[in-house]
Amino acid sequence: MPTGSRLPDLGRQNLDDAQRAVYSAITGGPRGGVPTGPGGSLHGPFNAMLHAPWVGAELQELGAALRTRGRLPARARELAVLAVAAHHRSGFEWWAHARIAADAGVPDALVDAARSGTGPLPDDPVERAALVATRELLDTGDLDDDAWAAAHDVLGDAGLVELTTLVGYYGLLALQMRVFRVSVPDGEADPWA
């Protein structure tokens, strides 16, 4: 378990049936590459999901839907997630999704802009709309009529439902990781230190 975590790591061998089902859905599902530790323990938000599998099962399914079945392009999605991670100063969320963003081809300058909340905006209209709307949601908790119209023109109804769900989901994970003191994996640099 990373230093300071408030929840004990649950290795594969210590799981009950409900926890095993959540573990299997996370590690065998479409996410792939979920970081594991000794005994197969899960890092990041996933260990918490095992502690309350009746909630964790649904939570991991929502995350899988957003990551693998959503309609937002990967780059737009990851820019929004990075903006959420930066807003909440969620080290693990940033650490994990900066790598996913790089794999999706998000340029370093846009990753840095998502982190700082300033700097260049994406040229792609969907990426730009997703990032601008996410920043507005994080700053105000709403989209005023002008922000709504600008985002809606590009993302449409379904895209805005997906984006607001994504912002809420990753905000929830950031909250849990803060409360449970989940840090970046041992040996990795905390982006907010």
GROMACS .gro file of C-alpha atoms in nm:
model
  193
    1MET     CA    1   0.000   0.000   0.000
    2PRO     CA    2   0.138   0.344  -0.082
    3THR     CA    3   0.260   0.539   0.216
    4GLY     CA    4  -0.020   0.706   0.408
    5SER     CA    5  -0.315   0.522   0.254
    6ARG     CA    6  -0.610   0.491   0.492
    7LEU     CA    7  -0.749   0.172   0.336
    8PRO     CA    8  -0.558  -0.153   0.350
    9ASP     CA    9  -0.474  -0.309   0.017
   10LEU     CA   10  -0.690  -0.608  -0.061
   11GLY     CA   11  -0.490  -0.877  -0.238
   12ARG     CA   12  -0.665  -1.134  -0.457
   13GLN     CA   13  -0.636  -1.406  -0.195
   14ASN     CA   14  -0.835  -1.209   0.068
   15LEU     CA   15  -1.144  -1.124  -0.139
   16ASP     CA   16  -1.495  -1.253  -0.083
   17ASP     CA   17  -1.718  -1.346  -0.378
   18ALA     CA   18  -1.857  -0.996  -0.432
   19GLN     CA   19  -1.509  -0.842  -0.414
   20ARG     CA   20  -1.372  -1.105  -0.654
   21ALA     CA   21  -1.642  -1.017  -0.906
   22VAL     CA   22  -1.546  -0.648  -0.893
   23TYR     CA   23  -1.176  -0.735  -0.909
   24SER     CA   24  -1.234  -0.953  -1.217
   25ALA     CA   25  -1.441  -0.683  -1.386
   26ILE     CA   26  -1.164  -0.428  -1.328
   27THR     CA   27  -0.863  -0.642  -1.419
   28GLY     CA   28  -1.024  -0.853  -1.689
   29GLY     CA   29  -1.238  -0.584  -1.842
   30PRO     CA   30  -1.179  -0.336  -2.120
   31ARG     CA   31  -0.960  -0.101  -1.914
   32GLY     CA   32  -0.652  -0.321  -1.926
   33GLY     CA   33  -0.328  -0.229  -1.756
   34VAL     CA   34  -0.474  -0.144  -1.414
   35PRO     CA   35  -0.175  -0.101  -1.181
   36THR     CA   36  -0.138  -0.382  -0.929
   37GLY     CA   37   0.085  -0.431  -0.630
   38PRO     CA   38   0.193  -0.721  -0.412
   39GLY     CA   39  -0.056  -1.005  -0.406
   40GLY     CA   40  -0.243  -0.849  -0.697
   41SER     CA   41  -0.371  -0.557  -0.490
   42LEU     CA   42  -0.522  -0.274  -0.696
   43HIS     CA   43  -0.395   0.083  -0.689
   44GLY     CA   44  -0.567   0.414  -0.736
   45PRO     CA   45  -0.943   0.428  -0.696
   46PHE     CA   46  -0.984   0.056  -0.758
   47ASN     CA   47  -0.884  -0.064  -0.411
   48ALA     CA   48  -1.164   0.147  -0.259
   49MET     CA   49  -1.411  -0.012  -0.499
   50LEU     CA   50  -1.323  -0.351  -0.350
   51HIS     CA   51  -1.394  -0.232   0.004
   52ALA     CA   52  -1.759  -0.162  -0.085
   53PRO     CA   53  -1.827  -0.398  -0.378
   54TRP     CA   54  -2.200  -0.319  -0.391
   55VAL     CA   55  -2.099   0.036  -0.488
   56GLY     CA   56  -1.768  -0.052  -0.651
   57ALA     CA   57  -1.930  -0.278  -0.909
   58GLU     CA   58  -2.148   0.001  -1.041
   59LEU     CA   59  -1.877   0.262  -1.013
   60GLN     CA   60  -1.625   0.058  -1.209
   61GLU     CA   61  -1.889  -0.013  -1.474
   62LEU     CA   62  -1.956   0.359  -1.517
   63GLY     CA   63  -1.582   0.421  -1.551
   64ALA     CA   64  -1.547   0.143  -1.807
   65ALA     CA   65  -1.842   0.284  -2.003
   66LEU     CA   66  -1.691   0.631  -2.008
   67ARG     CA   67  -1.346   0.506  -2.106
   68THR     CA   68  -1.436   0.239  -2.360
   69ARG     CA   69  -1.790   0.293  -2.483
   70GLY     CA   70  -1.822   0.670  -2.470
   71ARG     CA   71  -1.863   0.880  -2.782
   72LEU     CA   72  -1.617   1.151  -2.689
   73PRO     CA   73  -1.291   1.098  -2.877
   74ALA     CA   74  -1.007   0.972  -2.657
   75ARG     CA   75  -0.810   1.297  -2.675
   76ALA     CA   76  -1.112   1.509  -2.576
   77ARG     CA   77  -1.197   1.270  -2.294
   78GLU     CA   78  -0.843   1.268  -2.157
   79LEU     CA   79  -0.810   1.646  -2.170
   80ALA     CA   80  -1.128   1.670  -1.964
   81VAL     CA   81  -1.002   1.408  -1.715
   82LEU     CA   82  -0.670   1.591  -1.682
   83ALA     CA   83  -0.853   1.918  -1.614
   84VAL     CA   84  -1.052   1.743  -1.338
   85ALA     CA   85  -0.736   1.589  -1.190
   86ALA     CA   86  -0.560   1.927  -1.194
   87HIS     CA   87  -0.857   2.107  -1.040
   88HIS     CA   88  -0.870   1.858  -0.752
   89ARG     CA   89  -0.490   1.816  -0.738
   90SER     CA   90  -0.540   1.441  -0.759
   91GLY     CA   91  -0.192   1.295  -0.798
   92PHE     CA   92  -0.287   0.941  -0.890
   93GLU     CA   93  -0.558   1.054  -1.133
   94TRP     CA   94  -0.310   1.289  -1.300
   95TRP     CA   95  -0.032   1.030  -1.305
   96ALA     CA   96  -0.255   0.765  -1.466
   97HIS     CA   97  -0.431   0.986  -1.717
   98ALA     CA   98  -0.125   1.181  -1.830
   99ARG     CA   99   0.002   0.846  -1.958
  100ILE     CA  100  -0.330   0.762  -2.122
  101ALA     CA  101  -0.340   1.108  -2.282
  102ALA     CA  102   0.013   1.062  -2.420
  103ASP     CA  103  -0.087   0.723  -2.563
  104ALA     CA  104  -0.389   0.891  -2.726
  105GLY     CA  105  -0.158   1.146  -2.889
  106VAL     CA  106  -0.234   1.452  -2.678
  107PRO     CA  107   0.062   1.690  -2.726
  108ASP     CA  108   0.265   1.788  -2.420
  109ALA     CA  109   0.164   2.154  -2.460
  110LEU     CA  110  -0.204   2.062  -2.421
  111VAL     CA  111  -0.129   1.837  -2.124
  112ASP     CA  112   0.054   2.129  -1.962
  113ALA     CA  113  -0.238   2.361  -2.044
  114ALA     CA  114  -0.483   2.118  -1.884
  115ARG     CA  115  -0.266   2.114  -1.574
  116SER     CA  116  -0.224   2.491  -1.544
  117GLY     CA  117  -0.569   2.590  -1.664
  118THR     CA  118  -0.401   2.836  -1.901
  119GLY     CA  119  -0.212   2.818  -2.225
  120PRO     CA  120  -0.309   2.695  -2.567
  121LEU     CA  121  -0.648   2.546  -2.641
  122PRO     CA  122  -0.681   2.253  -2.880
  123ASP     CA  123  -0.733   2.331  -3.247
  124ASP     CA  124  -0.978   2.041  -3.278
  125PRO     CA  125  -1.330   2.176  -3.213
  126VAL     CA  126  -1.444   1.873  -3.009
  127GLU     CA  127  -1.132   1.876  -2.791
  128ARG     CA  128  -1.162   2.252  -2.746
  129ALA     CA  129  -1.533   2.235  -2.656
  130ALA     CA  130  -1.474   1.951  -2.408
  131LEU     CA  131  -1.185   2.128  -2.234
  132VAL     CA  132  -1.351   2.472  -2.222
  133ALA     CA  133  -1.680   2.326  -2.091
  134THR     CA  134  -1.495   2.115  -1.834
  135ARG     CA  135  -1.308   2.420  -1.705
  136GLU     CA  136  -1.636   2.610  -1.675
  137LEU     CA  137  -1.801   2.320  -1.491
  138LEU     CA  138  -1.508   2.298  -1.251
  139ASP     CA  139  -1.491   2.674  -1.194
  140THR     CA  140  -1.863   2.743  -1.154
  141GLY     CA  141  -2.041   2.410  -1.123
  142ASP     CA  142  -2.258   2.507  -1.421
  143LEU     CA  143  -2.262   2.618  -1.783
  144ASP     CA  144  -2.419   2.957  -1.833
  145ASP     CA  145  -2.628   3.008  -2.148
  146ASP     CA  146  -2.332   3.121  -2.360
  147ALA     CA  147  -2.108   2.833  -2.243
  148TRP     CA  148  -2.395   2.588  -2.296
  149ALA     CA  149  -2.457   2.712  -2.649
  150ALA     CA  150  -2.087   2.698  -2.743
  151ALA     CA  151  -2.046   2.344  -2.609
  152HIS     CA  152  -2.381   2.224  -2.741
  153ASP     CA  153  -2.306   2.346  -3.093
  154VAL     CA  154  -2.011   2.107  -3.105
  155LEU     CA  155  -2.095   1.824  -2.864
  156GLY     CA  156  -2.473   1.805  -2.888
  157ASP     CA  157  -2.707   1.666  -2.623
  158ALA     CA  158  -2.545   1.324  -2.591
  159GLY     CA  159  -2.195   1.468  -2.581
  160LEU     CA  160  -2.285   1.707  -2.300
  161VAL     CA  161  -2.453   1.431  -2.100
  162GLU     CA  162  -2.138   1.223  -2.139
  163LEU     CA  163  -1.906   1.513  -2.056
  164THR     CA  164  -2.093   1.618  -1.742
  165THR     CA  165  -2.104   1.254  -1.630
  166LEU     CA  166  -1.730   1.224  -1.692
  167VAL     CA  167  -1.654   1.540  -1.492
  168GLY     CA  168  -1.869   1.413  -1.203
  169TYR     CA  169  -1.723   1.062  -1.212
  170TYR     CA  170  -1.360   1.170  -1.209
  171GLY     CA  171  -1.437   1.435  -0.946
  172LEU     CA  172  -1.584   1.159  -0.729
  173LEU     CA  173  -1.272   0.945  -0.776
  174ALA     CA  174  -1.051   1.244  -0.690
  175LEU     CA  175  -1.252   1.298  -0.370
  176GLN     CA  176  -1.220   0.933  -0.270
  177MET     CA  177  -0.848   0.925  -0.339
  178ARG     CA  178  -0.800   1.243  -0.133
  179VAL     CA  179  -1.004   1.110   0.162
  180PHE     CA  180  -0.836   0.768   0.153
  181ARG     CA  181  -0.491   0.927   0.099
  182VAL     CA  182  -0.419   0.740  -0.223
  183SER     CA  183  -0.093   0.861  -0.368
  184VAL     CA  184   0.093   0.792  -0.688
  185PRO     CA  185   0.262   0.449  -0.695
  186ASP     CA  186   0.580   0.418  -0.494
  187GLY     CA  187   0.878   0.551  -0.687
  188GLU     CA  188   0.669   0.787  -0.902
  189ALA     CA  189   0.682   1.164  -0.865
  190ASP     CA  190   0.375   1.333  -0.718
  191PRO     CA  191   0.281   1.602  -0.972
  192TRP     CA  192   0.164   1.838  -0.695
  193ALA     CA  193   0.455   1.799  -0.452
   0.00000   0.00000   0.00000
